[in-house]
Amino acid sequence: MPRKLAAGNWKMNGGSAELSEIAALALAHPAPGCDVLICPPATLISRMAEAARGSAIAVGGQDCHGAVSGAHTGDVSAPMLLDAGASHVILGHSERRQDHGETDATVRIKTTTAVTEGLIAVVCIGETLGEREAGQTLDVIGTQMDGSLPDSTTAATIVVAYEPVWAIGTGLTPTLDQIAEVHDFMRARLAARFGADMADGIRLLYGGSVKPSNAAEIFAVPNVDGALVGGASLKADDFGQIIAALDS
Ligand SMILES: O=C(CO)COP(=O)(O)O
């Protein structure tokens, strides 16, 4: 069983004030029983890495380009993230898929590059409300997993985050049974493609309105190996409680 992972995605939020809380968070959790990752905006990565130096907190980007360098104005490459002190990168978040037209094929290329360059990729998938209501959830999840993950995947370099689009930032969460159904399906899909041993080693995160009040019950669901947290990760106190819920 891999160590659980509490990952925070700050999205296009956060600045110096939130950054200064990270040092306090690191002090409050000097040896957490789970891995802890924070993915701030690209502009904060190097300062965050500096603030987290020597602590148990890892730092990640929220996206990277599929190429390692070149004429791509405004983009950030995997080697640049590493150079700034990041060890992870979130890829294929539904907001990237929506705002920037990223497809499974795009995400697969980015994931391949990120992993080849030495980052751990946190690959996001999830159905829309319309897809869930149409009974298509598992079809969508299966297609996204198949398309977004490269064949060369290894358990140590890939994390898969299930984030139902309708649960992100809405305060809505699936029932525990619904989370269990999708996570069981994800594990089985990975096992069919990569073998059971490797599938068991890939961490499956749940994301979407995770907060201190629901973290423990979500973490108790089989095949949930941690969380990808948006809004609550910007509040050090809330994120600390989520880390503690995973820790126990
Ligand atoms: O999108 C998310 C994390 O990547 C989830 O965001 P919220 O926790 O704010 O719902």
Short mmCIF file of C-alpha atoms and ligand atoms in Angstrom, two decimals:
data_model
loop_
_atom_site.label_atom_id
_atom_site.label_comp_id
_atom_site.label_asym_id
_atom_site.label_seq_id
_atom_site.Cartn_x
_atom_site.Cartn_y
_atom_site.Cartn_z
CA MET A 1 0.00 0.00 0.00
CA PRO A 2 1.51 3.37 -0.99
CA ARG A 3 1.54 6.25 1.47
CA LYS A 4 -1.57 8.38 1.28
CA LEU A 5 -1.31 11.82 -0.28
CA ALA A 6 -2.89 15.13 0.74
CA ALA A 7 -2.50 17.43 -2.26
CA GLY A 8 -3.55 21.06 -2.44
CA ASN A 9 -4.37 22.81 -5.71
CA TRP A 10 -4.37 26.56 -5.24
CA LYS A 11 -5.53 27.17 -8.82
CA MET A 12 -5.25 30.88 -9.75
CA ASN A 13 -5.38 31.91 -6.10
CA GLY A 14 -2.97 32.70 -3.34
CA GLY A 15 -0.14 35.13 -2.79
CA SER A 16 2.35 36.16 -0.17
CA ALA A 17 -0.16 35.92 2.68
CA GLU A 18 -1.05 32.29 1.97
CA LEU A 19 2.59 31.49 1.30
CA SER A 20 3.63 32.65 4.74
CA GLU A 21 1.16 30.20 6.28
CA ILE A 22 3.00 27.28 4.69
CA ALA A 23 5.93 27.53 7.03
CA ALA A 24 3.51 27.31 9.95
CA LEU A 25 1.76 24.34 8.35
CA ALA A 26 5.09 22.59 7.90
CA LEU A 27 5.95 23.22 11.53
CA ALA A 28 2.57 21.88 12.66
CA HIS A 29 3.11 18.65 10.68
CA PRO A 30 6.84 17.92 10.90
CA ALA A 31 6.44 14.19 10.25
CA PRO A 32 2.98 13.58 8.81
CA GLY A 33 1.79 10.03 8.30
CA CYS A 34 0.91 10.92 4.72
CA ASP A 35 2.67 12.70 1.88
CA VAL A 36 1.78 16.38 1.58
CA LEU A 37 1.87 18.34 -1.67
CA ILE A 38 0.95 21.94 -2.46
CA CYS A 39 0.57 23.17 -6.02
CA PRO A 40 0.56 26.97 -6.03
CA PRO A 41 0.42 29.19 -9.13
CA ALA A 42 3.63 29.04 -11.19
CA THR A 43 4.72 32.44 -9.93
CA LEU A 44 4.92 31.13 -6.36
CA ILE A 45 6.61 27.78 -6.93
CA SER A 46 10.18 28.78 -6.19
CA ARG A 47 9.21 30.81 -3.11
CA MET A 48 7.04 27.94 -1.92
CA ALA A 49 9.87 25.48 -2.45
CA GLU A 50 12.10 27.76 -0.40
CA ALA A 51 9.48 28.05 2.38
CA ALA A 52 9.00 24.26 2.44
CA ARG A 53 12.72 23.38 2.28
CA GLY A 54 13.60 20.77 4.89
CA SER A 55 9.94 20.10 5.66
CA ALA A 56 7.67 17.23 4.65
CA ILE A 57 5.82 19.41 2.14
CA ALA A 58 6.42 18.82 -1.57
CA VAL A 59 5.67 21.47 -4.18
CA GLY A 60 4.05 21.01 -7.57
CA GLY A 61 2.96 22.89 -10.66
CA GLN A 62 -0.59 22.98 -11.99
CA ASP A 63 0.30 22.32 -15.63
CA CYS A 64 3.25 21.98 -17.96
CA HIS A 65 3.76 22.03 -21.71
CA GLY A 66 4.22 18.84 -23.69
CA ALA A 67 7.53 20.16 -25.04
CA VAL A 68 10.59 20.73 -22.86
CA SER A 69 11.42 24.16 -24.33
CA GLY A 70 10.73 26.37 -27.32
CA ALA A 71 8.53 29.10 -28.74
CA HIS A 72 5.46 28.69 -26.51
CA THR A 73 4.73 32.10 -25.06
CA GLY A 74 3.20 32.00 -21.61
CA ASP A 75 3.77 28.30 -21.06
CA VAL A 76 5.90 26.55 -18.47
CA SER A 77 7.88 23.38 -19.16
CA ALA A 78 8.52 20.37 -16.97
CA PRO A 79 12.27 21.14 -16.64
CA MET A 80 11.34 24.68 -15.54
CA LEU A 81 9.10 23.29 -12.80
CA LEU A 82 11.92 21.06 -11.61
CA ASP A 83 14.35 23.96 -11.74
CA ALA A 84 11.96 26.02 -9.59
CA GLY A 85 11.88 23.28 -6.95
CA ALA A 86 8.75 21.35 -7.92
CA SER A 87 8.59 17.57 -7.76
CA HIS A 88 5.01 17.08 -9.00
CA VAL A 89 2.66 18.54 -11.58
CA ILE A 90 -1.12 18.41 -11.89
CA LEU A 91 -2.16 17.57 -15.45
CA GLY A 92 -5.52 17.42 -17.19
CA HIS A 93 -7.48 19.23 -14.51
CA SER A 94 -11.06 19.77 -15.72
CA GLU A 95 -10.48 23.53 -15.62
CA ARG A 96 -7.58 23.08 -18.07
CA ARG A 97 -9.73 20.80 -20.19
CA GLN A 98 -12.52 23.42 -20.19
CA ASP A 99 -10.53 26.67 -20.35
CA HIS A 100 -7.78 25.51 -22.69
CA GLY A 101 -9.42 22.77 -24.71
CA GLU A 102 -7.10 20.08 -23.39
CA THR A 103 -8.01 16.62 -24.61
CA ASP A 104 -7.00 13.20 -23.35
CA ALA A 105 -4.37 13.15 -26.09
CA THR A 106 -2.92 16.48 -24.91
CA VAL A 107 -2.85 15.27 -21.34
CA ARG A 108 -1.13 12.04 -22.36
CA ILE A 109 1.64 13.96 -24.16
CA LYS A 110 2.11 16.28 -21.18
CA THR A 111 2.13 13.36 -18.78
CA THR A 112 4.73 11.53 -20.84
CA THR A 113 6.97 14.59 -20.90
CA ALA A 114 6.52 15.35 -17.21
CA VAL A 115 7.36 11.82 -16.13
CA THR A 116 10.27 11.51 -18.55
CA GLU A 117 11.73 14.72 -17.16
CA GLY A 118 11.44 13.45 -13.60
CA LEU A 119 8.21 14.88 -12.23
CA ILE A 120 5.39 12.92 -10.59
CA ALA A 121 2.21 13.55 -12.60
CA VAL A 122 -1.15 13.96 -10.86
CA VAL A 123 -3.52 13.19 -13.72
CA CYS A 124 -7.12 14.39 -13.28
CA ILE A 125 -10.27 12.84 -14.67
CA GLY A 126 -13.95 13.25 -13.90
CA GLU A 127 -17.44 13.35 -15.34
CA THR A 128 -19.75 16.34 -15.76
CA LEU A 129 -23.16 16.42 -14.11
CA GLY A 130 -24.82 15.76 -17.47
CA GLU A 131 -22.67 12.69 -18.01
CA ARG A 132 -23.47 11.37 -14.54
CA GLU A 133 -27.20 11.95 -15.02
CA ALA A 134 -27.02 10.16 -18.35
CA GLY A 135 -25.48 7.12 -16.65
CA GLN A 136 -22.17 7.60 -18.48
CA THR A 137 -19.85 8.10 -15.51
CA LEU A 138 -17.84 4.89 -15.76
CA ASP A 139 -17.61 5.11 -19.55
CA VAL A 140 -16.24 8.64 -19.28
CA ILE A 141 -13.80 7.73 -16.53
CA GLY A 142 -12.55 4.69 -18.43
CA THR A 143 -12.06 6.64 -21.65
CA GLN A 144 -10.25 9.47 -19.88
CA MET A 145 -7.97 7.06 -18.03
CA ASP A 146 -7.14 5.09 -21.15
CA GLY A 147 -6.47 8.25 -23.14
CA SER A 148 -4.64 10.37 -20.59
CA LEU A 149 -2.17 7.86 -19.17
CA PRO A 150 0.88 6.83 -21.18
CA ASP A 151 1.75 3.17 -21.66
CA SER A 152 5.10 3.74 -19.96
CA THR A 153 3.40 4.63 -16.67
CA THR A 154 5.00 3.47 -13.42
CA ALA A 155 3.30 3.40 -10.05
CA ALA A 156 5.79 5.77 -8.46
CA THR A 157 5.46 8.48 -11.09
CA ILE A 158 1.71 8.62 -11.59
CA VAL A 159 -1.15 9.62 -9.33
CA VAL A 160 -4.72 9.63 -10.66
CA ALA A 161 -7.24 12.07 -9.23
CA TYR A 162 -10.97 11.49 -9.63
CA GLU A 163 -12.63 14.88 -9.61
CA PRO A 164 -16.29 14.96 -10.63
CA VAL A 165 -16.63 18.30 -12.42
CA TRP A 166 -19.93 19.02 -10.66
CA ALA A 167 -18.33 18.60 -7.22
CA ILE A 168 -15.51 21.09 -7.79
CA GLY A 169 -15.99 24.29 -5.82
CA THR A 170 -19.71 23.64 -5.40
CA GLY A 171 -19.90 22.16 -1.92
CA LEU A 172 -21.54 19.11 -3.49
CA THR A 173 -19.91 15.71 -3.14
CA PRO A 174 -20.84 12.31 -4.49
CA THR A 175 -22.15 9.81 -1.98
CA LEU A 176 -19.54 7.55 -0.43
CA ASP A 177 -20.97 4.69 -2.48
CA GLN A 178 -20.56 6.71 -5.67
CA ILE A 179 -16.93 7.49 -4.79
CA ALA A 180 -16.32 3.81 -3.99
CA GLU A 181 -17.87 2.71 -7.28
CA VAL A 182 -15.63 4.99 -9.34
CA HIS A 183 -12.45 4.26 -7.37
CA ASP A 184 -13.03 0.49 -7.57
CA PHE A 185 -13.55 0.88 -11.30
CA MET A 186 -10.37 2.95 -11.65
CA ARG A 187 -8.29 0.36 -9.79
CA ALA A 188 -9.70 -2.44 -11.94
CA ARG A 189 -9.10 -0.48 -15.14
CA LEU A 190 -5.49 0.14 -14.14
CA ALA A 191 -5.05 -3.54 -13.25
CA ALA A 192 -6.40 -4.63 -16.62
CA ARG A 193 -3.92 -2.39 -18.41
CA PHE A 194 -0.82 -2.46 -16.22
CA GLY A 195 -1.25 -5.53 -14.01
CA ALA A 196 -2.54 -5.82 -10.46
CA ASP A 197 0.78 -5.16 -8.71
CA MET A 198 1.33 -1.87 -10.44
CA ALA A 199 -2.31 -0.86 -10.16
CA ASP A 200 -2.18 -1.36 -6.40
CA GLY A 201 0.79 0.99 -6.19
CA ILE A 202 -0.84 3.89 -8.04
CA ARG A 203 -2.45 6.37 -5.68
CA LEU A 204 -6.04 7.27 -6.47
CA LEU A 205 -7.10 10.63 -5.05
CA TYR A 206 -10.59 11.98 -4.66
CA GLY A 207 -11.12 15.69 -5.32
CA GLY A 208 -14.16 17.97 -5.21
CA SER A 209 -15.34 19.93 -2.16
CA VAL A 210 -13.11 18.05 0.29
CA LYS A 211 -13.10 19.88 3.61
CA PRO A 212 -12.30 19.12 7.24
CA SER A 213 -15.88 18.00 7.92
CA ASN A 214 -16.01 15.32 5.22
CA ALA A 215 -12.34 14.32 4.84
CA ALA A 216 -12.30 11.41 7.29
CA GLU A 217 -15.33 9.65 5.83
CA ILE A 218 -14.04 10.06 2.28
CA PHE A 219 -10.60 8.73 3.25
CA ALA A 220 -12.26 5.65 4.74
CA VAL A 221 -13.67 4.67 1.34
CA PRO A 222 -11.79 1.70 -0.16
CA ASN A 223 -9.33 2.62 -2.90
CA VAL A 224 -9.21 6.28 -1.86
CA ASP A 225 -5.53 6.99 -1.28
CA GLY A 226 -5.83 10.67 -0.50
CA ALA A 227 -7.33 13.90 -1.76
CA LEU A 228 -6.78 16.70 -4.22
CA VAL A 229 -8.08 19.75 -2.39
CA GLY A 230 -8.90 23.12 -3.91
CA GLY A 231 -10.42 25.84 -1.78
CA ALA A 232 -9.65 24.27 1.61
CA SER A 233 -5.95 23.99 0.75
CA LEU A 234 -5.65 27.77 0.75
CA LYS A 235 -6.54 27.86 4.43
CA ALA A 236 -3.63 26.38 6.34
CA ASP A 237 -5.85 25.47 9.28
CA ASP A 238 -8.36 23.58 7.11
CA PHE A 239 -5.64 21.85 5.11
CA GLY A 240 -3.92 20.91 8.34
CA GLN A 241 -7.12 19.22 9.53
CA ILE A 242 -7.36 17.32 6.24
CA ILE A 243 -3.74 16.17 6.62
CA ALA A 244 -4.58 15.06 10.15
CA ALA A 245 -7.62 13.10 8.89
CA LEU A 246 -5.37 11.20 6.47
CA ASP A 247 -2.73 10.76 9.10
CA SER A 248 -4.95 8.85 11.48
O1 LIG B 1 -10.55 21.10 -8.29
C1 LIG B 1 -10.26 20.74 -7.17
C2 LIG B 1 -8.87 20.36 -6.84
O2 LIG B 1 -8.10 20.19 -7.98
C3 LIG B 1 -11.25 20.71 -6.08
O3 LIG B 1 -11.58 22.00 -5.75
P1 LIG B 1 -12.48 22.26 -4.43
O4 LIG B 1 -11.82 21.49 -3.32
O5 LIG B 1 -12.39 23.75 -4.23
O6 LIG B 1 -13.83 21.77 -4.75
#
